[in-house]
XYZ file of C-alpha atoms in Angstrom:
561
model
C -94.854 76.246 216.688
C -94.463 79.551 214.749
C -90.791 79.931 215.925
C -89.704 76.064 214.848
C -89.105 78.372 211.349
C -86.387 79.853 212.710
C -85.292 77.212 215.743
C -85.212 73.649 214.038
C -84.199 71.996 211.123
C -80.555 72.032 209.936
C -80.919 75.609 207.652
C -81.874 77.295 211.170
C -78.176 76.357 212.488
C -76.840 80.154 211.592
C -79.998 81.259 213.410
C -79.747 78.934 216.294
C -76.195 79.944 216.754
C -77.736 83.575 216.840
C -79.924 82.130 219.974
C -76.534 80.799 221.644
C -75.622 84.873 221.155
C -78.539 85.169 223.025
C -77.633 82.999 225.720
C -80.278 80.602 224.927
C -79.988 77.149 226.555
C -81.120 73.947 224.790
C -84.297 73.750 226.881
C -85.448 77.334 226.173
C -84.807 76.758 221.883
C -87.871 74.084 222.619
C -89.919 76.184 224.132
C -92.196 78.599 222.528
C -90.836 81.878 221.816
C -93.215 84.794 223.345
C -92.881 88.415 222.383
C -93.386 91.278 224.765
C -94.558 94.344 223.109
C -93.206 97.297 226.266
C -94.502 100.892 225.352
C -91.680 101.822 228.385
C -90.165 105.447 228.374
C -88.775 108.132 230.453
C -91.004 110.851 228.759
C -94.567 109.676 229.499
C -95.396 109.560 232.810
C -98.225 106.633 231.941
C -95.337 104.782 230.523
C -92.402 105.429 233.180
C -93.358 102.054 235.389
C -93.896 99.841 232.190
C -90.433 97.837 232.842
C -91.626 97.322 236.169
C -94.641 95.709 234.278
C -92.636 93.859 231.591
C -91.081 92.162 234.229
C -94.305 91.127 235.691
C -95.226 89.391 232.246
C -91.594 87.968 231.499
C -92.223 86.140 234.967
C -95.402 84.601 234.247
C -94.486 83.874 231.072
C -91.840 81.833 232.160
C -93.830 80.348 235.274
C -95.834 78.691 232.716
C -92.794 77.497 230.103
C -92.699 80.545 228.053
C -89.593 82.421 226.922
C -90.303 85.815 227.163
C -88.004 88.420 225.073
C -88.658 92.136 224.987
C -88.838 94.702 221.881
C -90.397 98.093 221.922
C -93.276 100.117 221.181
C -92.955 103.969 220.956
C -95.511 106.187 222.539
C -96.271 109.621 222.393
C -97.475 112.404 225.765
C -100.261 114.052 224.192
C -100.251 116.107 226.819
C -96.496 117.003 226.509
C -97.522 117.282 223.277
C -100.408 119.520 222.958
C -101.246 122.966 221.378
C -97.895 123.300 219.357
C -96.541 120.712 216.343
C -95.759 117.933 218.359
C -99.533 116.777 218.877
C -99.275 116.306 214.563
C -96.962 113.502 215.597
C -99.773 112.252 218.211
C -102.665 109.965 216.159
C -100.089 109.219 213.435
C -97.638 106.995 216.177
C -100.953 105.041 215.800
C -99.927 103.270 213.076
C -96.294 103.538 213.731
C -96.438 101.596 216.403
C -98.665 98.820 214.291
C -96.345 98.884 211.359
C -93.131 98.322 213.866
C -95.006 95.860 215.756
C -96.161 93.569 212.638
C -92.611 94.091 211.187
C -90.780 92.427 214.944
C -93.330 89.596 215.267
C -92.637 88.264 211.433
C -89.136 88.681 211.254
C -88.886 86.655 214.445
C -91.272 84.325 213.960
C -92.820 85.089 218.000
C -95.195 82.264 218.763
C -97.854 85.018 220.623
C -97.367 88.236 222.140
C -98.240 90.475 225.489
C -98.901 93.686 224.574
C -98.386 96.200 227.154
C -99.152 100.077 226.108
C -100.970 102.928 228.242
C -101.606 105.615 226.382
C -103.675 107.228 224.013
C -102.535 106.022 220.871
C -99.940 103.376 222.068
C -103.336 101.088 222.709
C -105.065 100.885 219.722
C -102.053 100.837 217.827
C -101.454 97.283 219.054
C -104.844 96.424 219.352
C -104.737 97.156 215.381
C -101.416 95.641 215.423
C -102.903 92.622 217.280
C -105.755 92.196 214.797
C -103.510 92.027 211.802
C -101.041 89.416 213.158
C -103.745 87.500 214.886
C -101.707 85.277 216.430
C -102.511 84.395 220.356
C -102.129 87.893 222.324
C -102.798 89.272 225.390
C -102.999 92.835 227.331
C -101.879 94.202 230.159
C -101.898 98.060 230.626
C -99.264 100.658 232.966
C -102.446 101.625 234.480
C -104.080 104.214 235.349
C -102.696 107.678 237.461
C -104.469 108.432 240.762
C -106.711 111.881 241.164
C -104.694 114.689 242.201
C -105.868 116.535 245.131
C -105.851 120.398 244.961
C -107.948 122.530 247.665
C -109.691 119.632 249.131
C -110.837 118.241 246.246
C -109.681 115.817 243.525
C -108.451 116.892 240.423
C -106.630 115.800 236.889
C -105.183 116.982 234.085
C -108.024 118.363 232.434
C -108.341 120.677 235.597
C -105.077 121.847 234.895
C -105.258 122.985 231.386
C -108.788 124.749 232.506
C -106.680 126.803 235.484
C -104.716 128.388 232.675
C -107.893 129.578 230.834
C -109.044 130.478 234.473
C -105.380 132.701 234.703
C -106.158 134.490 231.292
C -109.915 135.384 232.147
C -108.178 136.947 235.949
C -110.219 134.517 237.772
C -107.100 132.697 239.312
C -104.029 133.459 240.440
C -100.747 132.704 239.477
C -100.067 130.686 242.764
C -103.207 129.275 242.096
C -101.965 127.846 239.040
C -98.899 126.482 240.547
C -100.467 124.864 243.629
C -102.623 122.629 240.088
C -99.167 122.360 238.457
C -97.844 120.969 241.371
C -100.677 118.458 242.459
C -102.932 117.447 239.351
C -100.989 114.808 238.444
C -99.049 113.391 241.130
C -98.128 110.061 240.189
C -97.459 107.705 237.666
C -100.242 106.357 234.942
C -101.700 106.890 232.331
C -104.212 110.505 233.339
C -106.879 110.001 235.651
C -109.656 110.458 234.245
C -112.054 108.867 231.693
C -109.999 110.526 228.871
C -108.227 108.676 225.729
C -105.928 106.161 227.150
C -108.389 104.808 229.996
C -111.362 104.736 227.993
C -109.127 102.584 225.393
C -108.124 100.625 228.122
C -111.503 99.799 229.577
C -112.652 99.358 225.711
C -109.738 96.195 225.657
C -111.239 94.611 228.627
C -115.080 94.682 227.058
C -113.413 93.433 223.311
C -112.143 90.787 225.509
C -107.937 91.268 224.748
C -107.319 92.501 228.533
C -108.134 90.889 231.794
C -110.284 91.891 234.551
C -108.810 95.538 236.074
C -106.850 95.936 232.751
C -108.263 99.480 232.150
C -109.309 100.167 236.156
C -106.439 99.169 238.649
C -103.861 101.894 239.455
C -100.827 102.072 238.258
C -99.467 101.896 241.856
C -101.227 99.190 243.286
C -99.344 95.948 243.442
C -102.685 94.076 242.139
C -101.145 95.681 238.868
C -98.155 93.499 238.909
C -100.301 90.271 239.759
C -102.193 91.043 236.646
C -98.987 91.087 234.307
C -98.044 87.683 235.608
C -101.247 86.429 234.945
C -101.165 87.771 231.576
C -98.172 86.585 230.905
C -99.624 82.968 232.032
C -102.440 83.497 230.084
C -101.138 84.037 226.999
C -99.610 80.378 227.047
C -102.982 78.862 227.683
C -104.414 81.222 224.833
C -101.505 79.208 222.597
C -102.194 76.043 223.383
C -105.765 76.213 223.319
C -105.464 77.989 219.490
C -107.300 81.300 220.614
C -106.322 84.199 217.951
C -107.432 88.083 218.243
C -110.265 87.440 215.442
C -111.326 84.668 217.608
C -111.909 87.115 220.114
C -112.204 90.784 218.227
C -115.760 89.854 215.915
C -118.155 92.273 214.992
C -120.125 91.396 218.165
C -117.096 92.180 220.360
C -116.893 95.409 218.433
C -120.582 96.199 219.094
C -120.489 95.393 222.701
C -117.142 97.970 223.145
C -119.532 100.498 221.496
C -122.250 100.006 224.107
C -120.134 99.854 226.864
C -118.329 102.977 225.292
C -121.693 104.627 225.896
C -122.558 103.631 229.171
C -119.060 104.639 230.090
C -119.242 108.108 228.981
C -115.803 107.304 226.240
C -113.546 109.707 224.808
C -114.390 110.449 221.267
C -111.121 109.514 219.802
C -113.349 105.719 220.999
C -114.689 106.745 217.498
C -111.917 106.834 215.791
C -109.822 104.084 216.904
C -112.798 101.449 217.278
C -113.300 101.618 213.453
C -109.005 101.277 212.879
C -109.019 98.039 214.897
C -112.161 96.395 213.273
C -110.587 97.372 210.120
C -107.556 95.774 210.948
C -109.922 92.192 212.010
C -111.477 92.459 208.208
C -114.751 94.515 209.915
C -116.025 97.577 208.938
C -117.775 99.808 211.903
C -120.440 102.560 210.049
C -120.244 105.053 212.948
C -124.313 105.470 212.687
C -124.284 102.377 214.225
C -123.246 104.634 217.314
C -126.393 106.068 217.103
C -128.467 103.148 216.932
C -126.655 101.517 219.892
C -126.539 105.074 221.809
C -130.575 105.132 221.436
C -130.793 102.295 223.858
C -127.755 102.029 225.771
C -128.385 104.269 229.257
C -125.632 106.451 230.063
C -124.330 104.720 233.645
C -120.878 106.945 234.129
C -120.015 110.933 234.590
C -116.420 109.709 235.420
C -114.063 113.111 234.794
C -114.250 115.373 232.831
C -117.672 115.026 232.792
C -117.867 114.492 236.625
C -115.802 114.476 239.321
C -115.520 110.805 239.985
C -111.952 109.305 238.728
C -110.788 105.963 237.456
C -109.795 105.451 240.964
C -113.549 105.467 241.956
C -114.571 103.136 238.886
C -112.397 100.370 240.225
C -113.339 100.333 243.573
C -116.979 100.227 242.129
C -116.689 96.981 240.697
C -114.462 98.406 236.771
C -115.658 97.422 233.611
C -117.295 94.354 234.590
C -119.393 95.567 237.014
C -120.806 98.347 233.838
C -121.327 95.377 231.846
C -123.286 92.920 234.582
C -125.539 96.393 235.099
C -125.652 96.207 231.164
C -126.745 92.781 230.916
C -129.550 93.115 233.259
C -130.861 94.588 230.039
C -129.976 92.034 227.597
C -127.527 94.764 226.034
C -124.537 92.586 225.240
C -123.581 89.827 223.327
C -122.363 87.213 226.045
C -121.257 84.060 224.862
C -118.023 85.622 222.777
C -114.628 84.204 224.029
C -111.891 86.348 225.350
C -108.349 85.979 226.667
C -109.116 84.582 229.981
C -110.323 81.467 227.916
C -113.992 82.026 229.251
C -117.253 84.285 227.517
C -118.019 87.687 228.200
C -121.113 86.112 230.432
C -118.639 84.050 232.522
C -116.514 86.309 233.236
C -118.839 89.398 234.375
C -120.997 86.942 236.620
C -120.726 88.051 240.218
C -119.691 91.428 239.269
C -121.636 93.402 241.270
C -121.860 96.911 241.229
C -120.385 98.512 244.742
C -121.272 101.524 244.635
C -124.354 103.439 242.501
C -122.810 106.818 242.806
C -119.845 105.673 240.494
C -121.844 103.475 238.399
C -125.825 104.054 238.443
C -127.760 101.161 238.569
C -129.017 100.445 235.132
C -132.671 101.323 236.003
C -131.742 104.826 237.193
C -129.038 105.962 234.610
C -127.593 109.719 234.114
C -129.728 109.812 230.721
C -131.473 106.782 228.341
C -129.265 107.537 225.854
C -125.497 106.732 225.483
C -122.457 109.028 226.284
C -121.510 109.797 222.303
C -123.114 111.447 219.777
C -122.634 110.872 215.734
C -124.004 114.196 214.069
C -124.571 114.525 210.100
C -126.008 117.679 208.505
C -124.650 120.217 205.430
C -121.779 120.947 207.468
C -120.789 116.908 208.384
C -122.634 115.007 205.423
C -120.191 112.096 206.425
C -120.441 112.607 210.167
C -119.308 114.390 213.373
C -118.976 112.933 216.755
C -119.185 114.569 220.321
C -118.777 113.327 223.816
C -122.933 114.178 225.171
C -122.255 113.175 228.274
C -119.872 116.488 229.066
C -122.043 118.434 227.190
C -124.254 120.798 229.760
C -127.971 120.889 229.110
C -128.322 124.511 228.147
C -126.060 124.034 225.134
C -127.231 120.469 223.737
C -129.431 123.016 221.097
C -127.349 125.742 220.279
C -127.088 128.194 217.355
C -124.378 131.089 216.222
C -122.496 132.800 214.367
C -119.489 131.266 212.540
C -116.025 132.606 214.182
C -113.763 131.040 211.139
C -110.313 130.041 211.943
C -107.660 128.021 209.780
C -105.286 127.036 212.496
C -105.474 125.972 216.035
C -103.096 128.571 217.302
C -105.234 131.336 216.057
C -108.212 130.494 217.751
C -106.693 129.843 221.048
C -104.957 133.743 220.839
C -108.785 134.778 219.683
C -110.187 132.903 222.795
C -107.749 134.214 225.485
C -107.582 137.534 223.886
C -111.594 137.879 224.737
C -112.889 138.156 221.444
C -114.973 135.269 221.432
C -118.203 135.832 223.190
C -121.430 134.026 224.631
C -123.317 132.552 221.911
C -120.585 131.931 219.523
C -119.856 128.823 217.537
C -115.987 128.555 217.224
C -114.789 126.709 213.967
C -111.165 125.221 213.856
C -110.779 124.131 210.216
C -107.545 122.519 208.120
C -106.942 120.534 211.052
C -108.104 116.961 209.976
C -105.786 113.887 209.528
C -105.010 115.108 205.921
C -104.673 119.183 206.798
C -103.046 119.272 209.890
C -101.780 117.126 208.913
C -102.474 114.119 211.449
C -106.027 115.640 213.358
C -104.769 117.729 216.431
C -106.349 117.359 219.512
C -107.871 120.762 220.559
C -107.422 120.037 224.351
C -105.612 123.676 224.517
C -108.985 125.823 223.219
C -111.777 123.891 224.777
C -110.030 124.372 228.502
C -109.159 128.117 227.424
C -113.262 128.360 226.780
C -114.371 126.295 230.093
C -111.737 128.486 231.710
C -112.692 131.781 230.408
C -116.504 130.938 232.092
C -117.889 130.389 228.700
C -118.531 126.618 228.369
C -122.199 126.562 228.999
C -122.735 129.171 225.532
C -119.912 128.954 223.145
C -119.560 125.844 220.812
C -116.488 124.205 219.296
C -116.691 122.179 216.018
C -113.624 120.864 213.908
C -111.977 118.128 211.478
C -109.370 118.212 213.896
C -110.664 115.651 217.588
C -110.724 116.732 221.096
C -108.610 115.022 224.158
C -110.962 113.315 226.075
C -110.086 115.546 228.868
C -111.997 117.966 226.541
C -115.704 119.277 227.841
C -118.281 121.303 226.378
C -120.106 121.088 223.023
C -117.068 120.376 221.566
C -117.779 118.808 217.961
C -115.067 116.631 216.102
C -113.888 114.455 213.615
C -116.298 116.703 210.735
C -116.275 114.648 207.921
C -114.894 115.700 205.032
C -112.432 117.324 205.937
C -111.517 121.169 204.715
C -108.740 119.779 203.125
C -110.397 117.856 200.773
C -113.222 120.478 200.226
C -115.823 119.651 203.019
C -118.446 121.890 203.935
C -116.317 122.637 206.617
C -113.837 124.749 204.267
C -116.952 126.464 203.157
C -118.288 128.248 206.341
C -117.439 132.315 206.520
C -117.391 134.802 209.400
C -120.873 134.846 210.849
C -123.031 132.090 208.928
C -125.572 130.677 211.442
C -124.364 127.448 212.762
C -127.407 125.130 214.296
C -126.496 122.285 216.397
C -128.875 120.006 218.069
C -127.318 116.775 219.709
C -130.787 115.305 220.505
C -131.345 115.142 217.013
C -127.958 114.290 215.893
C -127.735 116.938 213.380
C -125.154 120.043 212.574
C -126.273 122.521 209.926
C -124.939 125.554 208.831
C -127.697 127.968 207.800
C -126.849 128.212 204.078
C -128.929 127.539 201.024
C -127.599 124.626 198.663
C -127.130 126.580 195.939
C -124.898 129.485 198.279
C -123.118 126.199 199.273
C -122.687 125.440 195.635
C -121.411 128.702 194.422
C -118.894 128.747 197.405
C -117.609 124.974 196.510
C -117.291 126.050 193.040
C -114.866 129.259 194.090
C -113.010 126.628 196.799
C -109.129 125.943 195.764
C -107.499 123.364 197.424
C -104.440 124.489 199.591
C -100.756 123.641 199.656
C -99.868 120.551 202.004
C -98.441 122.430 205.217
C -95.500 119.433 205.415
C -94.038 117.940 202.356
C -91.123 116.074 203.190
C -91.190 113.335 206.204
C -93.268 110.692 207.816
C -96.001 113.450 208.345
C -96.114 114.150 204.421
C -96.129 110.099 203.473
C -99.147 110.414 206.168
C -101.569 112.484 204.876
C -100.765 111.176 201.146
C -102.347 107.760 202.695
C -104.842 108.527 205.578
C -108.454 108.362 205.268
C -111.027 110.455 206.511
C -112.208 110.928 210.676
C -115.511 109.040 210.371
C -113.470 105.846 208.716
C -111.217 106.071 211.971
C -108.444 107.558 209.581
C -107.084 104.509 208.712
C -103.959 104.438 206.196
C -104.629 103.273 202.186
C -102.025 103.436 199.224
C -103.637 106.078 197.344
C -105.173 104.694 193.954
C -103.551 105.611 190.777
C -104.333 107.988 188.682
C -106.219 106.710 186.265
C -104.244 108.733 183.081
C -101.087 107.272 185.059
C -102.136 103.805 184.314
């Protein structure tokens, strides 16, 4: 065992007698050692019933001869954290979180981990975590938070941010407001609908790190708490039968969380952390791939914000599984890859049935043939863009507009609820990528002020900043480059012609090559907006959006050397 380095053997007496501090008895110093990664807080409400989880685990850890001991994850709200500088501190916790967790499980010597997150970037952080350690791990989310009900119908979070765009165009009330504020999001879990954290969680189940319900199961329901003791037994079979992450994570797995990504109807930030976590396994993702996959992989889920169905509704339909045996009636998936429960992806979706086709359509009568997410190149993303085509209305899936150029988040969002962006426009929100913000803002608060303000269905959004998943619209991330490093992006003025056209996977700005020339040659870069701090060590070392902005040590300069 891993943790014999620092239990047995006369030079581990100083750190056995740091066990007895412990309390250890002699029985639990020959057992194996099994860390348990909880994301628990008191500021995120999908994190605020994790000890009740970690408990859960510790007890099936120990039912089947484990001992379990406890160390933390930090996690970030984005939606605490949205539309001021706190959301900078959102996608770089990321790798945070990995970094702290790699830096626990060495110095300890932990035999194999449970990892239990919730939220948006608490879950691939240990997934990438997870893939670096590879030693035997398993998942078990908070959960996710039941639909809110407002005016007889259900609602979420994304709802909520759209009633204050709703306030600001005089379409709603302030008591309107308050009776959302009040009800959108009334319980624990991570946010209800198919935004960041849940489509991350669902993604863990179809890579084959979480059990079945890991990303569908409320956070409420007691099945939740069966499924951390099982996890917690699990991960002692997954140690004595050997079975490591990149066992489990291959390029296959990868390729099958992409698919199910697109039936599913993902979050974009799917494209961001997908690649981090392969990276982290030795794989590299090329998001066209998400084309390619996209082009045959039907479209089976409007789950909010691109419908009004709710996680809620996905796992009373049969979760993940059931998407997957509706999937494989296709021949879409790779099925013989092992996963945590110590079975293949074919064993464990067999019987899976599909409850009920309003949730999930049956695979021969999808929402559309092609997948939820879009990758876009053109002059204006030469190394990609991604959007979520599944919210995206039909009227605006070919669109084209004038340029409305802003450098900041915060100035487009006082544009947008001032009225001066108006049908037809194509909103650009630049100097917000993971080097420029730095650390790629979501841009939750301007997409709900333009679905709010009745303009979703014919004004655009595109930026090298991402979108919540909660976000709707034609809203276009992730544009790679970035403006910060001199991307096309940087280059676009007040009323150039943008042309998008998500069918064909293209975004062009309607510029010759040699205007787009003379403007790169006048282009200076600008001074880093942070300079001292994590956030500055951050964008010294990140990568660009469509390589999932992973972190690199910067190569030397080569008159340095």
């Amino acid at each position: 065992m891993k943790s014999d380095n620092v239990k047995c053997g006369m030079q581990q007496a100083p750190h056995r007698s740091l066990f007895n501090a412990l309390g250890f008895t002699e029985e639990e110093m020959k057992k194996p050692l099994i860390g348990i990664v909880s994301s628990y807080n008191e500021i995120v409400p999908g994190h605020m019933n994790l000890d009740k989880i970690v408990e859960a685990v510790k007890m099936g850890v120990a039912m089947a001869g484990g001992v379990p001991r406890v160390f933390p994850a930090i996690a970030v709200c984005d939606g605490i954290a949205m539309g001021h500088i706190g959301m900078k501190y959102s996608l770089v916790t990321r790798d945070l979180i990995c970094d702290s967790t790699e830096a626990m499980a060495i110095a300890h010597q932990f035999d194999a981990l449970v990892m239990v997150p919730n939220c948006d970037k608490n879950v691939p952080g240990l997934l990438m975590a997870a893939a670096r350690l590879n030693i035997p791990t398993v998942f078990v989310s908070g959960g996710p938070m039941l639909a809110g009900h407002v005016k007889g119908g259900k609602t979420s979070l994304s709802s909520m941010f759209e009633a204050v765009g709703s306030y600001a165009a005089g379409t709603m009330t302030a008591e309107d407001v308050l009776e959302y504020e009040q009800k959108a999001c009334p319980t624990c879990g991570s946010c209800s609908g198919m935004y960041t954290a849940n489509s991350m969680n669902c993604l863990t189940e179809v890579l084959g790190m979480g059990l079945k319900g890991n990303g569908t199961i409320p956070a409420v329901y007691s099945e939740r708490l069966k499924l951390a003791k099982m996890a917690g037994m699990k991960v002692m079979e997954m140690l004595e039968r050997n079975i490591r992450p990149r066992d489990i994570m291959t390029k296959e797995a990868f390729l099958n969380a992409m698919t199910v990504d697109m039936a599913l109807g993902c979050s974009t930030n799917s494209m961001l952390h997908l690649p981090a976590i392969a990276h982290e396994a030795g794989i590299e993702l090329d998001m066209d791939l998400a084309n390619e996959i996209s082009k045959k992989t039907p479209n089976l889920c409007h789950l909010a914000p691109a419908g009004h169905t709710y996680i809620e509704e996905l796992n009373e339909a049969g979760g993940v599984y059931a998407v997957m045996n509706e999937l494989d009636k296709k021949g879409l998936l790779y099925t013989d890859l092992i996963t945590v429960t110590g079975k293949t992806v074919k064993e464990n979706i067999a019987g899976c049935v599909n409850k009920n086709p309003e949730v999930i359509r049956p695979i021969d009568h999808p929402y559309s043939e092609t997948g939820g997410i879009a990758v876009l190149r053109g002059n204006l993303a030469p190394d990609t863009a991604v959007v979520k085509r599944s919210a995206v209305v039909p009227e605006m899936m070919v669109h084209e507009g004038p340029a409305r150029v802003f450098d900041c988040e915060e100035d487009a969002i006082a544009a947008i609820k001032g009225g001066k962006i108006v049908a037809g426009d194509v909103v650009v929100i630049r100097y917000e990528g993971p080097k420029g913000g730095p650390g790629m803002r979501e841009m939750l608060n301007p997409t709900s002020a333009i679905a709010g303000m009745g303009l979703g269905s014919s004004v655009a959004l595109i930026t090298d900043g991402r979108f919540s998943g909660a976000s709707r619209g034609a809203s276009i991330g992730h544009v790679s480059p970035e403006a910060a490093v001199g991307g096309p992006i940087a280059l676009v003025e007040e009323g150039d012609i943008i042309k998008i056209n998500i069918p064909e996977c293209t975004l062009n700005v309607d510029i010759s090559e040699e205007e787009m020339a003379r403007r790169k040659a006048a282009w200076k870069p600008r001074e880093p907006k942070v300079t001292t701090g994590y956030l500055a060590r951050y964008a010294a070392m990140v990568t660009s959006g469509n390589r999932g902005a992973v972190l690199e040590i910067p190569k030397a300069d080569s008159k340095n050397k």
